[in-house]
Amino acid sequence: MEPTNDSANVRGGAPSKSDQPIRFAGSVLGAQRHVCAFFHNPDEEYRVLLPFIKEGFACGQKAFHIVDPKLREEHLRRLASAGIDVAAAEQSGQFELRNWADAYLRDGHFDQDRMLALIQEVLEHGRQRFPLTRLVAHMEWALEDRPGVDDLVEYETRLNYILPRYKDPVI
């Protein structure tokens, strides 16, 4: 059974675009929309992620992605190969792509407070123009010896207290 929007059902209207089912990896996400996904290789990763990403674009939702700067062009190529007009989506504000240094590793280190503030800012800002924001963040940087990486588990725990305030899926 798919989740329903009780307020829409009471009024007799259709669910809004933010209440439509969100599919990820063959399942429908429920109220908990923070997913940690591990992949064996990039092909498997994009086989799982691209349908999720494309569905968001088709529903008029914002896409906010954080990637390894060395894989930025590859990420854009994979999106384009899936039929996503990346340039138009960036120009309209529907798509934003950041490198690790512009998100997780500003000033060369991981600061969990600053990152939690960024996530909230992105989700709040997205609400102003889009029904939802689909946030996809690659975190392989955490496998490297980076300043602040030891705070990652605490960050993820704190993030789990923040994300229930939002309907936005975070992968």
PDB file of C-alpha atoms in Angstrom:
ATOM      1  CA  MET A   1       0.000   0.000   0.000  1.00  0.00           C
ATOM      2  CA  GLU A   2       1.382   3.395  -0.942  1.00  0.00           C
ATOM      3  CA  PRO A   3       1.391   6.256   1.574  1.00  0.00           C
ATOM      4  CA  THR A   4      -1.427   8.742   1.246  1.00  0.00           C
ATOM      5  CA  ASN A   5      -1.837  12.383   2.088  1.00  0.00           C
ATOM      6  CA  ASP A   6      -4.695  12.504   4.581  1.00  0.00           C
ATOM      7  CA  SER A   7      -5.331  16.229   4.099  1.00  0.00           C
ATOM      8  CA  ALA A   8      -5.689  15.738   0.337  1.00  0.00           C
ATOM      9  CA  ASN A   9      -8.007  12.795   0.890  1.00  0.00           C
ATOM     10  CA  VAL A  10     -10.219  14.809   3.263  1.00  0.00           C
ATOM     11  CA  ARG A  11     -10.543  17.569   0.688  1.00  0.00           C
ATOM     12  CA  GLY A  12     -10.997  15.067  -2.097  1.00  0.00           C
ATOM     13  CA  GLY A  13      -8.019  16.435  -4.035  1.00  0.00           C
ATOM     14  CA  ALA A  14      -5.026  14.661  -5.473  1.00  0.00           C
ATOM     15  CA  PRO A  15      -1.842  14.421  -3.425  1.00  0.00           C
ATOM     16  CA  SER A  16       0.643  17.228  -4.030  1.00  0.00           C
ATOM     17  CA  LYS A  17       3.935  16.600  -5.808  1.00  0.00           C
ATOM     18  CA  SER A  18       5.663  16.424  -2.417  1.00  0.00           C
ATOM     19  CA  ASP A  19       3.320  13.626  -1.311  1.00  0.00           C
ATOM     20  CA  GLN A  20       3.812  11.356  -4.323  1.00  0.00           C
ATOM     21  CA  PRO A  21       5.614   8.070  -3.632  1.00  0.00           C
ATOM     22  CA  ILE A  22       9.392   8.292  -3.866  1.00  0.00           C
ATOM     23  CA  ARG A  23      10.987   5.208  -5.364  1.00  0.00           C
ATOM     24  CA  PHE A  24      14.523   4.167  -4.567  1.00  0.00           C
ATOM     25  CA  ALA A  25      16.231   0.857  -5.361  1.00  0.00           C
ATOM     26  CA  GLY A  26      12.997  -1.012  -6.021  1.00  0.00           C
ATOM     27  CA  SER A  27      11.253   0.219  -2.875  1.00  0.00           C
ATOM     28  CA  VAL A  28       9.043   3.135  -1.924  1.00  0.00           C
ATOM     29  CA  LEU A  29      10.507   5.396   0.743  1.00  0.00           C
ATOM     30  CA  GLY A  30       8.272   5.983   3.742  1.00  0.00           C
ATOM     31  CA  ALA A  31       8.507   8.708   6.354  1.00  0.00           C
ATOM     32  CA  GLN A  32      12.211   7.962   6.915  1.00  0.00           C
ATOM     33  CA  ARG A  33      13.979   9.269   3.831  1.00  0.00           C
ATOM     34  CA  HIS A  34      17.638   9.251   4.837  1.00  0.00           C
ATOM     35  CA  VAL A  35      19.319   6.373   3.022  1.00  0.00           C
ATOM     36  CA  CYS A  36      22.909   5.200   3.238  1.00  0.00           C
ATOM     37  CA  ALA A  37      23.687   3.202   0.099  1.00  0.00           C
ATOM     38  CA  PHE A  38      26.837   1.230  -0.633  1.00  0.00           C
ATOM     39  CA  PHE A  39      27.760   0.166  -4.155  1.00  0.00           C
ATOM     40  CA  HIS A  40      30.290  -2.267  -5.575  1.00  0.00           C
ATOM     41  CA  ASN A  41      31.165  -0.051  -8.535  1.00  0.00           C
ATOM     42  CA  PRO A  42      30.039   3.093 -10.410  1.00  0.00           C
ATOM     43  CA  ASP A  43      27.883   1.150 -12.873  1.00  0.00           C
ATOM     44  CA  GLU A  44      25.863  -0.362 -10.031  1.00  0.00           C
ATOM     45  CA  GLU A  45      25.634   3.026  -8.337  1.00  0.00           C
ATOM     46  CA  TYR A  46      24.187   4.764 -11.377  1.00  0.00           C
ATOM     47  CA  ARG A  47      21.904   1.826 -12.180  1.00  0.00           C
ATOM     48  CA  VAL A  48      20.300   2.461  -8.772  1.00  0.00           C
ATOM     49  CA  LEU A  49      20.574   6.257  -8.603  1.00  0.00           C
ATOM     50  CA  LEU A  50      19.565   7.340 -12.100  1.00  0.00           C
ATOM     51  CA  PRO A  51      15.902   6.210 -11.915  1.00  0.00           C
ATOM     52  CA  PHE A  52      15.610   8.008  -8.556  1.00  0.00           C
ATOM     53  CA  ILE A  53      17.228  11.161  -9.967  1.00  0.00           C
ATOM     54  CA  LYS A  54      15.191  11.113 -13.202  1.00  0.00           C
ATOM     55  CA  GLU A  55      11.935  10.655 -11.274  1.00  0.00           C
ATOM     56  CA  GLY A  56      12.748  13.770  -9.256  1.00  0.00           C
ATOM     57  CA  PHE A  57      13.335  15.841 -12.379  1.00  0.00           C
ATOM     58  CA  ALA A  58      10.101  14.521 -13.925  1.00  0.00           C
ATOM     59  CA  CYS A  59       8.192  15.564 -10.783  1.00  0.00           C
ATOM     60  CA  GLY A  60       9.654  19.082 -10.893  1.00  0.00           C
ATOM     61  CA  GLN A  61      11.773  18.541  -7.789  1.00  0.00           C
ATOM     62  CA  LYS A  62      15.158  20.088  -7.095  1.00  0.00           C
ATOM     63  CA  ALA A  63      18.287  17.969  -7.389  1.00  0.00           C
ATOM     64  CA  PHE A  64      21.233  18.834  -5.153  1.00  0.00           C
ATOM     65  CA  HIS A  65      24.287  16.611  -5.628  1.00  0.00           C
ATOM     66  CA  ILE A  66      27.681  16.558  -3.926  1.00  0.00           C
ATOM     67  CA  VAL A  67      30.448  14.633  -5.706  1.00  0.00           C
ATOM     68  CA  ASP A  68      34.170  13.972  -5.706  1.00  0.00           C
ATOM     69  CA  PRO A  69      35.663  16.800  -7.803  1.00  0.00           C
ATOM     70  CA  LYS A  70      37.615  14.175  -9.804  1.00  0.00           C
ATOM     71  CA  LEU A  71      34.292  12.551 -10.777  1.00  0.00           C
ATOM     72  CA  ARG A  72      32.327  15.717 -11.537  1.00  0.00           C
ATOM     73  CA  GLU A  73      32.476  15.402 -15.332  1.00  0.00           C
ATOM     74  CA  GLU A  74      31.668  11.687 -15.150  1.00  0.00           C
ATOM     75  CA  HIS A  75      28.609  12.463 -12.982  1.00  0.00           C
ATOM     76  CA  LEU A  76      27.392  15.059 -15.465  1.00  0.00           C
ATOM     77  CA  ARG A  77      27.975  12.657 -18.353  1.00  0.00           C
ATOM     78  CA  ARG A  78      25.955   9.927 -16.635  1.00  0.00           C
ATOM     79  CA  LEU A  79      23.062  12.330 -15.975  1.00  0.00           C
ATOM     80  CA  ALA A  80      23.090  13.489 -19.599  1.00  0.00           C
ATOM     81  CA  SER A  81      23.227   9.900 -20.873  1.00  0.00           C
ATOM     82  CA  ALA A  82      20.029   9.260 -18.884  1.00  0.00           C
ATOM     83  CA  GLY A  83      18.283  12.018 -20.840  1.00  0.00           C
ATOM     84  CA  ILE A  84      18.621  14.799 -18.277  1.00  0.00           C
ATOM     85  CA  ASP A  85      19.242  18.240 -19.788  1.00  0.00           C
ATOM     86  CA  VAL A  86      21.858  19.192 -17.222  1.00  0.00           C
ATOM     87  CA  ALA A  87      22.578  22.687 -18.577  1.00  0.00           C
ATOM     88  CA  ALA A  88      18.895  23.660 -18.636  1.00  0.00           C
ATOM     89  CA  ALA A  89      18.332  22.204 -15.165  1.00  0.00           C
ATOM     90  CA  GLU A  90      21.315  24.135 -13.776  1.00  0.00           C
ATOM     91  CA  GLN A  91      20.203  27.349 -15.454  1.00  0.00           C
ATOM     92  CA  SER A  92      16.665  27.045 -14.070  1.00  0.00           C
ATOM     93  CA  GLY A  93      17.953  26.306 -10.561  1.00  0.00           C
ATOM     94  CA  GLN A  94      16.440  22.816 -10.538  1.00  0.00           C
ATOM     95  CA  PHE A  95      19.896  21.202 -10.421  1.00  0.00           C
ATOM     96  CA  GLU A  96      22.879  22.169  -8.307  1.00  0.00           C
ATOM     97  CA  LEU A  97      26.137  20.247  -8.291  1.00  0.00           C
ATOM     98  CA  ARG A  98      28.831  20.848  -5.693  1.00  0.00           C
ATOM     99  CA  ASN A  99      32.257  19.382  -5.154  1.00  0.00           C
ATOM    100  CA  TRP A 100      33.330  18.031  -1.777  1.00  0.00           C
ATOM    101  CA  ALA A 101      35.395  21.179  -1.162  1.00  0.00           C
ATOM    102  CA  ASP A 102      32.249  23.306  -1.546  1.00  0.00           C
ATOM    103  CA  ALA A 103      30.235  21.221   0.907  1.00  0.00           C
ATOM    104  CA  TYR A 104      31.812  18.682   3.247  1.00  0.00           C
ATOM    105  CA  LEU A 105      35.395  19.914   3.134  1.00  0.00           C
ATOM    106  CA  ARG A 106      35.190  23.689   3.127  1.00  0.00           C
ATOM    107  CA  ASP A 107      38.475  25.164   4.329  1.00  0.00           C
ATOM    108  CA  GLY A 108      40.040  21.727   3.830  1.00  0.00           C
ATOM    109  CA  HIS A 109      38.375  19.955   6.745  1.00  0.00           C
ATOM    110  CA  PHE A 110      35.050  18.428   7.750  1.00  0.00           C
ATOM    111  CA  ASP A 111      33.045  20.598  10.153  1.00  0.00           C
ATOM    112  CA  GLN A 112      29.852  18.828  11.151  1.00  0.00           C
ATOM    113  CA  ASP A 113      28.115  21.989  12.408  1.00  0.00           C
ATOM    114  CA  ARG A 114      28.765  23.798   9.142  1.00  0.00           C
ATOM    115  CA  MET A 115      27.615  20.770   7.116  1.00  0.00           C
ATOM    116  CA  LEU A 116      24.395  20.375   9.121  1.00  0.00           C
ATOM    117  CA  ALA A 117      23.701  24.063   8.540  1.00  0.00           C
ATOM    118  CA  LEU A 118      24.310  23.616   4.797  1.00  0.00           C
ATOM    119  CA  ILE A 119      21.916  20.658   4.560  1.00  0.00           C
ATOM    120  CA  GLN A 120      19.199  22.617   6.342  1.00  0.00           C
ATOM    121  CA  GLU A 121      19.849  25.676   4.159  1.00  0.00           C
ATOM    122  CA  VAL A 122      19.620  23.598   0.971  1.00  0.00           C
ATOM    123  CA  LEU A 123      16.366  21.931   2.044  1.00  0.00           C
ATOM    124  CA  GLU A 124      14.802  25.190   3.271  1.00  0.00           C
ATOM    125  CA  HIS A 125      15.830  27.076   0.139  1.00  0.00           C
ATOM    126  CA  GLY A 126      14.510  24.275  -2.063  1.00  0.00           C
ATOM    127  CA  ARG A 127      11.077  24.589  -0.432  1.00  0.00           C
ATOM    128  CA  GLN A 128      10.757  28.103  -1.800  1.00  0.00           C
ATOM    129  CA  ARG A 129      10.599  26.967  -5.441  1.00  0.00           C
ATOM    130  CA  PHE A 130      10.264  23.183  -5.557  1.00  0.00           C
ATOM    131  CA  PRO A 131       7.951  20.598  -3.979  1.00  0.00           C
ATOM    132  CA  LEU A 132      10.957  18.584  -2.724  1.00  0.00           C
ATOM    133  CA  THR A 133      14.732  18.463  -2.947  1.00  0.00           C
ATOM    134  CA  ARG A 134      16.390  15.143  -3.748  1.00  0.00           C
ATOM    135  CA  LEU A 135      19.825  15.345  -2.193  1.00  0.00           C
ATOM    136  CA  VAL A 136      22.471  12.865  -3.375  1.00  0.00           C
ATOM    137  CA  ALA A 137      25.845  13.060  -1.675  1.00  0.00           C
ATOM    138  CA  HIS A 138      28.904  10.976  -2.441  1.00  0.00           C
ATOM    139  CA  MET A 139      30.988  10.552   0.691  1.00  0.00           C
ATOM    140  CA  GLU A 140      34.075   8.614  -0.320  1.00  0.00           C
ATOM    141  CA  TRP A 141      36.142  11.458   1.162  1.00  0.00           C
ATOM    142  CA  ALA A 142      35.372   9.921   4.565  1.00  0.00           C
ATOM    143  CA  LEU A 143      37.628   6.972   3.673  1.00  0.00           C
ATOM    144  CA  GLU A 144      40.589   9.328   3.411  1.00  0.00           C
ATOM    145  CA  ASP A 145      42.662  10.699   6.259  1.00  0.00           C
ATOM    146  CA  ARG A 146      40.968  14.098   6.406  1.00  0.00           C
ATOM    147  CA  PRO A 147      40.746  16.526   9.327  1.00  0.00           C
ATOM    148  CA  GLY A 148      37.363  16.146  11.038  1.00  0.00           C
ATOM    149  CA  VAL A 149      36.550  12.738   9.537  1.00  0.00           C
ATOM    150  CA  ASP A 150      36.407  11.284  13.067  1.00  0.00           C
ATOM    151  CA  ASP A 151      33.247  13.362  13.627  1.00  0.00           C
ATOM    152  CA  LEU A 152      31.349  11.594  10.835  1.00  0.00           C
ATOM    153  CA  VAL A 153      29.356   9.164  13.014  1.00  0.00           C
ATOM    154  CA  GLU A 154      28.249  11.980  15.308  1.00  0.00           C
ATOM    155  CA  TYR A 155      27.319  14.071  12.250  1.00  0.00           C
ATOM    156  CA  GLU A 156      25.169  11.259  10.807  1.00  0.00           C
ATOM    157  CA  THR A 157      23.454  10.817  14.172  1.00  0.00           C
ATOM    158  CA  ARG A 158      22.713  14.533  14.408  1.00  0.00           C
ATOM    159  CA  LEU A 159      21.516  14.543  10.802  1.00  0.00           C
ATOM    160  CA  ASN A 160      19.008  11.826  11.718  1.00  0.00           C
ATOM    161  CA  TYR A 161      17.462  14.246  14.227  1.00  0.00           C
ATOM    162  CA  ILE A 162      17.200  17.055  11.656  1.00  0.00           C
ATOM    163  CA  LEU A 163      15.950  15.238   8.553  1.00  0.00           C
ATOM    164  CA  PRO A 164      12.560  14.126   9.983  1.00  0.00           C
ATOM    165  CA  ARG A 165      11.553  17.816   9.842  1.00  0.00           C
ATOM    166  CA  TYR A 166      11.671  17.540   6.052  1.00  0.00           C
ATOM    167  CA  LYS A 167      10.004  15.271   3.478  1.00  0.00           C
ATOM    168  CA  ASP A 168      13.043  15.518   1.213  1.00  0.00           C
ATOM    169  CA  PRO A 169      14.942  12.297   0.447  1.00  0.00           C
ATOM    170  CA  VAL A 170      18.658  12.346   1.271  1.00  0.00           C
ATOM    171  CA  ILE A 171      20.798   9.569  -0.217  1.00  0.00           C
TER     172      ILE A 171
END
